[in-house]
Amino acid sequence: MADAYMDLVGSGFGKVLAKQLGLPQPPKLRRYQSGEPIAPGPVLLLGSGATAQQLADVLLGWELDVRRHFTDNVRYGAVFLVADSFESPSELGEPALEMGRALKTLAPGARVISLSKQATEQDKPSVAAVRRGLEGFIRSVARELRGGATANGLFLGDGVDGHNASLLGAIRFFLSGKSAYVDGQFLSVEASGSTVPDVRTLNYDGASAPLAGKVAVVTGAARGIGAAIARVLHRDGAKVVVVDVPAAGDALTKVANELSGTALQLDITREDAGDVILKHALGRHGRLDIVIHNAGITRDKLLANMDQAKWDSVIAVNLESQLRMNEAFLAADLQGLRIVTLASTSGIAGNRGQTNYAASKAGLMGVVAATSPALEARGGGMNAVAPGFIETEMTAKIPVATRAVGRLLMPSLMQGGLPQDVAEAVSFLASPEASGINGQTLRVCGQSLIGA
């Protein structure tokens, strides 16, 4: 989406003026393009042990230039810190400072990724200290990066090593341009019995159609983020059913025709909405593998001025409709069904004038945690994506100066995300490569939200 401010400060006199005035100068983010390498330069892999060596072998199999020690005059495209065997805070210092030297020479759009264990109540204090300490370290590194670089982390569950397919799928996502607006985030990867592609020997585009043969339903798909999700799922190989209210029928049909999919005009607050979706998907396509709950509304008002209608409508559309649809999907006993729901950073940190919306989106994260075990038992899973400030046709109408001031609150990437950024995260979590990731919420917010 074109942005006059970013165009102005990105080159020439505007760039010089912005620097003199201390205005934010958002970098161009490295987003996914077919055929481009997964990393924009050599990969520095810090750490020792079995997982580090396994990962080095895999990355070499992806035809990446892997270095095990920092050297000067190298523009690193990625830095890995493998710390799953750390047991004391003293072990973090040396690789952290070595990473610091590498940060000075990162290529634009580089990635920093940590592999570690998540702290538990059963850990010895020294083990818990280094594990939690590494979380704070990576989140802080993310705020220091420039040039569109990002930093994220992966927690390795019991039995997960450097050859685990879901771990490698997550690494591919974080390394690639698909994670352009995911920054300062952690995902946990558990050992999974599900059948997933063996990505150890594939180069980046070797899995360019991870959803081939899948049938996906996307609600609220007539425009905006929903339409972007449908397009990315189609790009990744899925047959797409787009769903929206009858009033959006013309726009919905255009999206369906563009993607060679089918359109279903449906009010998702209907008691039988889940059954209607099942009947359409199974009747027209013979299966249902993926459901993306994107449809949602806002009815913003300060709580003191909130009326019953505004409260009830948001809860009904955003939360209660999904509960009913999920019950229908579980009752159908679909094997391998993966569900991704759209939460929001408003549901994590709250937002003035959005008590109803924040309650609904926080509630969805509770739904994810409570529903995911039942889906996992059937070889599937459920996760949430929580977007932050995403620049759409609606936000483009905000005055340029207002958006520029807002970017001062986004110290890492200094810009809003795009619908594509949300769609990339959704498609990854819907794919077999994410089979070891379940019951979690992934923020797509450019680390603009204070705290976790």
Short mmCIF file of C-alpha atoms in Angstrom, two decimals, residues 122-394:
data_model
loop_
_atom_site.label_atom_id
_atom_site.label_comp_id
_atom_site.label_asym_id
_atom_site.label_seq_id
_atom_site.Cartn_x
_atom_site.Cartn_y
_atom_site.Cartn_z
CA GLN A 122 10.57 -27.63 37.99
CA ASP A 123 13.81 -25.91 36.89
CA LYS A 124 16.66 -25.21 39.26
CA PRO A 125 16.89 -21.47 39.98
CA SER A 126 20.03 -21.07 37.85
CA VAL A 127 18.40 -22.85 34.90
CA ALA A 128 15.21 -20.79 35.20
CA ALA A 129 17.31 -17.65 35.42
CA VAL A 130 19.17 -18.19 32.14
CA ARG A 131 16.04 -19.32 30.32
CA ARG A 132 13.98 -16.30 31.37
CA GLY A 133 17.01 -14.08 30.97
CA LEU A 134 17.34 -15.09 27.34
CA GLU A 135 13.73 -14.04 26.71
CA GLY A 136 14.42 -10.54 27.97
CA PHE A 137 17.66 -10.47 26.01
CA ILE A 138 16.03 -11.32 22.67
CA ARG A 139 13.12 -8.91 23.16
CA SER A 140 15.62 -6.15 23.91
CA VAL A 141 17.79 -7.06 20.92
CA ALA A 142 14.67 -6.70 18.76
CA ARG A 143 14.31 -3.09 19.89
CA GLU A 144 17.93 -2.30 19.03
CA LEU A 145 17.86 -3.61 15.46
CA ARG A 146 17.62 -1.32 12.46
CA GLY A 147 17.20 -1.67 8.72
CA GLY A 148 14.06 -3.80 9.00
CA ALA A 149 15.86 -6.58 10.89
CA THR A 150 13.88 -8.57 13.47
CA ALA A 151 14.61 -10.85 16.42
CA ASN A 152 12.43 -13.74 17.60
CA GLY A 153 12.81 -16.93 19.61
CA LEU A 154 11.76 -20.57 19.61
CA PHE A 155 11.26 -22.72 22.70
CA LEU A 156 12.12 -26.39 22.22
CA GLY A 157 9.80 -28.81 23.97
CA ASP A 158 10.89 -32.18 25.35
CA GLY A 159 12.16 -34.41 22.59
CA VAL A 160 12.53 -31.59 20.07
CA ASP A 161 15.96 -31.41 18.46
CA GLY A 162 17.48 -29.73 15.44
CA HIS A 163 15.89 -32.25 13.07
CA ASN A 164 12.30 -31.73 14.25
CA ALA A 165 10.18 -30.85 11.22
CA SER A 166 7.95 -28.37 13.06
CA LEU A 167 10.97 -26.61 14.51
CA LEU A 168 12.51 -26.33 11.06
CA GLY A 169 9.22 -25.07 9.65
CA ALA A 170 9.16 -22.34 12.31
CA ILE A 171 12.78 -21.47 11.56
CA ARG A 172 11.95 -21.15 7.87
CA PHE A 173 9.08 -18.80 8.74
CA PHE A 174 11.16 -16.61 11.04
CA LEU A 175 14.11 -16.53 8.61
CA SER A 176 12.02 -15.60 5.62
CA GLY A 177 10.32 -12.45 4.43
CA LYS A 178 7.04 -13.99 5.60
CA SER A 179 7.81 -12.82 9.15
CA ALA A 180 8.55 -9.20 8.19
CA TYR A 181 6.29 -7.69 10.88
CA VAL A 182 6.80 -10.34 13.58
CA ASP A 183 9.35 -9.01 16.06
CA GLY A 184 10.30 -9.82 19.65
CA GLN A 185 8.07 -12.90 19.74
CA PHE A 186 8.47 -16.48 20.99
CA LEU A 187 6.80 -19.68 19.84
CA SER A 188 6.94 -23.04 21.61
CA VAL A 189 7.49 -26.15 19.49
CA GLU A 190 6.45 -29.48 20.90
CA ALA A 191 7.20 -32.96 19.60
CA SER A 192 4.40 -33.92 17.25
CA GLY A 193 3.20 -37.25 15.95
CA SER A 194 1.54 -35.59 12.97
CA THR A 195 2.83 -36.21 9.49
CA VAL A 196 4.71 -33.10 8.34
CA PRO A 197 7.01 -32.45 5.39
CA ASP A 198 10.67 -33.31 5.92
CA VAL A 199 12.14 -29.85 5.40
CA ARG A 200 15.74 -30.75 6.27
CA THR A 201 16.84 -31.08 2.67
CA LEU A 202 14.52 -28.55 1.03
CA ASN A 203 15.68 -25.13 -0.05
CA TYR A 204 13.37 -22.25 0.78
CA ASP A 205 11.04 -22.46 -2.20
CA GLY A 206 11.10 -26.25 -2.09
CA ALA A 207 7.97 -25.99 0.06
CA SER A 208 6.33 -23.18 -1.91
CA ALA A 209 2.95 -24.97 -1.83
CA PRO A 210 2.72 -26.24 1.76
CA LEU A 211 -1.10 -26.25 1.60
CA ALA A 212 -1.42 -28.19 -1.64
CA GLY A 213 -4.51 -30.40 -1.57
CA LYS A 214 -6.02 -28.60 1.44
CA VAL A 215 -9.42 -26.92 1.57
CA ALA A 216 -9.54 -23.73 3.62
CA VAL A 217 -12.46 -21.57 4.80
CA VAL A 218 -11.86 -17.89 5.54
CA THR A 219 -14.59 -15.81 7.19
CA GLY A 220 -14.82 -12.06 6.67
CA ALA A 221 -13.00 -12.54 3.37
CA ALA A 222 -14.63 -9.94 1.13
CA ARG A 223 -11.94 -7.32 1.72
CA GLY A 224 -9.03 -6.19 3.87
CA ILE A 225 -7.16 -8.69 5.99
CA GLY A 226 -9.61 -11.49 5.21
CA ALA A 227 -9.11 -11.14 1.46
CA ALA A 228 -5.33 -11.00 1.97
CA ILE A 229 -5.47 -14.23 3.98
CA ALA A 230 -7.49 -15.93 1.24
CA ARG A 231 -4.95 -14.84 -1.39
CA VAL A 232 -1.97 -16.13 0.58
CA LEU A 233 -3.65 -19.46 1.33
CA HIS A 234 -4.39 -19.80 -2.40
CA ARG A 235 -0.80 -18.91 -3.25
CA ASP A 236 0.34 -21.63 -0.85
CA GLY A 237 -1.75 -24.23 -2.64
CA ALA A 238 -5.09 -24.35 -0.84
CA LYS A 239 -8.55 -24.43 -2.41
CA VAL A 240 -10.30 -21.52 -0.69
CA VAL A 241 -13.90 -21.01 0.40
CA VAL A 242 -14.49 -17.32 1.17
CA VAL A 243 -17.28 -16.40 3.57
CA ASP A 244 -18.89 -13.06 4.34
CA VAL A 245 -22.27 -11.46 4.99
CA PRO A 246 -24.75 -11.19 2.08
CA ALA A 247 -24.30 -7.40 2.00
CA ALA A 248 -20.70 -7.98 0.87
CA GLY A 249 -21.75 -10.46 -1.81
CA ASP A 250 -20.35 -8.63 -4.85
CA ALA A 251 -16.93 -8.09 -3.31
CA LEU A 252 -16.92 -11.66 -2.01
CA THR A 253 -17.68 -13.08 -5.45
CA LYS A 254 -14.80 -11.09 -6.95
CA VAL A 255 -12.38 -12.57 -4.41
CA ALA A 256 -13.68 -16.09 -5.02
CA ASN A 257 -13.37 -15.71 -8.80
CA GLU A 258 -9.87 -14.28 -8.52
CA LEU A 259 -8.77 -17.33 -6.52
CA SER A 260 -10.76 -19.96 -8.42
CA GLY A 261 -12.52 -20.71 -5.15
CA THR A 262 -16.13 -20.66 -4.00
CA ALA A 263 -18.09 -17.98 -2.16
CA LEU A 264 -20.51 -18.57 0.71
CA GLN A 265 -22.74 -15.68 1.76
CA LEU A 266 -23.43 -16.29 5.43
CA ASP A 267 -24.06 -14.42 8.67
CA ILE A 268 -21.76 -16.26 11.05
CA THR A 269 -23.94 -15.39 14.03
CA ARG A 270 -26.54 -17.87 12.78
CA GLU A 271 -26.95 -20.78 15.15
CA ASP A 272 -26.21 -23.25 12.33
CA ALA A 273 -23.33 -21.34 10.72
CA GLY A 274 -20.83 -24.11 11.44
CA ASP A 275 -23.08 -26.72 9.87
CA VAL A 276 -23.63 -24.52 6.81
CA ILE A 277 -19.88 -24.12 6.34
CA LEU A 278 -19.34 -27.87 6.72
CA LYS A 279 -22.07 -28.68 4.22
CA HIS A 280 -20.62 -26.26 1.66
CA ALA A 281 -16.99 -27.35 2.05
CA LEU A 282 -17.71 -31.08 2.08
CA GLY A 283 -20.34 -30.87 -0.63
CA ARG A 284 -18.36 -28.68 -3.03
CA HIS A 285 -14.81 -29.79 -2.26
CA GLY A 286 -15.07 -33.10 -0.42
CA ARG A 287 -13.11 -32.05 2.66
CA LEU A 288 -12.32 -29.30 5.17
CA ASP A 289 -8.76 -28.95 6.45
CA ILE A 290 -8.39 -25.34 7.56
CA VAL A 291 -10.70 -22.76 9.14
CA ILE A 292 -9.63 -19.15 9.52
CA HIS A 293 -11.88 -17.16 11.88
CA ASN A 294 -11.23 -13.64 10.61
CA ALA A 295 -14.70 -12.04 10.68
CA GLY A 296 -15.08 -9.45 13.40
CA ILE A 297 -16.53 -6.03 14.17
CA THR A 298 -15.84 -3.03 16.40
CA ARG A 299 -18.37 -0.84 18.17
CA ASP A 300 -16.04 1.45 20.10
CA LYS A 301 -17.24 3.57 23.01
CA LEU A 302 -15.97 4.42 26.46
CA LEU A 303 -17.45 1.95 28.92
CA ALA A 304 -19.30 4.73 30.73
CA ASN A 305 -21.14 5.44 27.47
CA MET A 306 -21.47 1.84 26.25
CA ASP A 307 -24.98 0.56 25.56
CA GLN A 308 -26.22 -3.02 25.56
CA ALA A 309 -26.49 -3.24 21.77
CA LYS A 310 -22.86 -2.24 21.16
CA TRP A 311 -21.61 -4.65 23.78
CA ASP A 312 -23.73 -7.60 22.70
CA SER A 313 -23.08 -7.24 18.96
CA VAL A 314 -19.28 -7.35 19.36
CA ILE A 315 -19.37 -10.36 21.69
CA ALA A 316 -21.85 -12.15 19.41
CA VAL A 317 -19.83 -11.71 16.20
CA ASN A 318 -16.29 -11.89 17.54
CA LEU A 319 -16.60 -14.56 20.19
CA GLU A 320 -19.86 -16.46 20.57
CA SER A 321 -20.15 -17.25 16.84
CA GLN A 322 -16.74 -18.90 16.89
CA LEU A 323 -17.61 -20.99 19.93
CA ARG A 324 -20.66 -22.39 18.13
CA MET A 325 -18.83 -23.01 14.87
CA ASN A 326 -15.98 -24.77 16.64
CA GLU A 327 -18.47 -27.05 18.40
CA ALA A 328 -19.87 -28.03 15.00
CA PHE A 329 -16.41 -28.70 13.58
CA LEU A 330 -15.45 -30.84 16.57
CA ALA A 331 -18.70 -32.76 16.37
CA ALA A 332 -17.91 -33.59 12.73
CA ASP A 333 -14.71 -35.28 13.94
CA LEU A 334 -12.58 -33.88 11.11
CA GLN A 335 -9.09 -35.37 11.21
CA GLY A 336 -6.17 -32.96 10.96
CA LEU A 337 -8.30 -29.81 11.11
CA ARG A 338 -6.26 -26.69 11.82
CA ILE A 339 -8.03 -23.55 13.03
CA VAL A 340 -6.49 -20.08 13.22
CA THR A 341 -8.39 -17.21 14.80
CA LEU A 342 -7.69 -13.49 14.59
CA ALA A 343 -7.17 -12.03 18.06
CA SER A 344 -5.71 -8.56 18.64
CA THR A 345 -3.08 -6.79 20.69
CA SER A 346 -6.05 -4.91 22.19
CA GLY A 347 -6.95 -8.19 23.87
CA ILE A 348 -3.46 -8.39 25.38
CA ALA A 349 -2.78 -4.83 26.55
CA GLY A 350 -6.28 -3.35 26.43
CA ASN A 351 -7.25 -0.19 24.56
CA ARG A 352 -9.18 2.90 25.56
CA GLY A 353 -12.73 2.84 24.25
CA GLN A 354 -12.55 -0.84 23.28
CA THR A 355 -13.64 -2.71 26.39
CA ASN A 356 -16.09 -4.86 24.39
CA TYR A 357 -13.63 -5.52 21.57
CA ALA A 358 -10.73 -6.25 23.96
CA ALA A 359 -12.92 -8.64 25.97
CA SER A 360 -13.88 -10.51 22.80
CA LYS A 361 -10.33 -10.79 21.52
CA ALA A 362 -8.88 -11.80 24.89
CA GLY A 363 -11.70 -14.33 25.09
CA LEU A 364 -10.57 -15.82 21.77
CA MET A 365 -7.14 -16.50 23.22
CA GLY A 366 -8.86 -18.41 25.98
CA VAL A 367 -10.83 -20.34 23.37
CA VAL A 368 -7.58 -21.25 21.60
CA ALA A 369 -5.98 -22.59 24.76
CA ALA A 370 -9.07 -24.60 25.73
CA THR A 371 -9.94 -25.96 22.27
CA SER A 372 -6.49 -26.85 20.96
CA PRO A 373 -6.08 -30.14 22.94
CA ALA A 374 -9.23 -31.64 21.39
CA LEU A 375 -8.04 -30.74 17.89
CA GLU A 376 -4.52 -31.96 18.61
CA ALA A 377 -5.96 -35.35 19.60
CA ARG A 378 -7.38 -35.51 16.06
CA GLY A 379 -4.05 -34.62 14.44
CA GLY A 380 -4.86 -30.92 14.09
CA GLY A 381 -4.54 -27.83 16.23
CA MET A 382 -5.64 -24.28 16.94
CA ASN A 383 -3.68 -21.05 17.32
CA ALA A 384 -4.31 -17.31 17.22
CA VAL A 385 -2.68 -14.41 15.43
CA ALA A 386 -2.86 -11.05 17.22
CA PRO A 387 -2.31 -8.15 14.81
CA GLY A 388 -1.21 -4.76 16.01
CA PHE A 389 -1.55 -1.63 13.85
CA ILE A 390 -2.16 -2.89 10.31
CA GLU A 391 -2.32 -0.32 7.53
CA THR A 392 -5.43 -0.87 5.41
CA GLU A 393 -7.58 1.29 3.13
CA MET A 394 -9.29 2.58 6.27
#
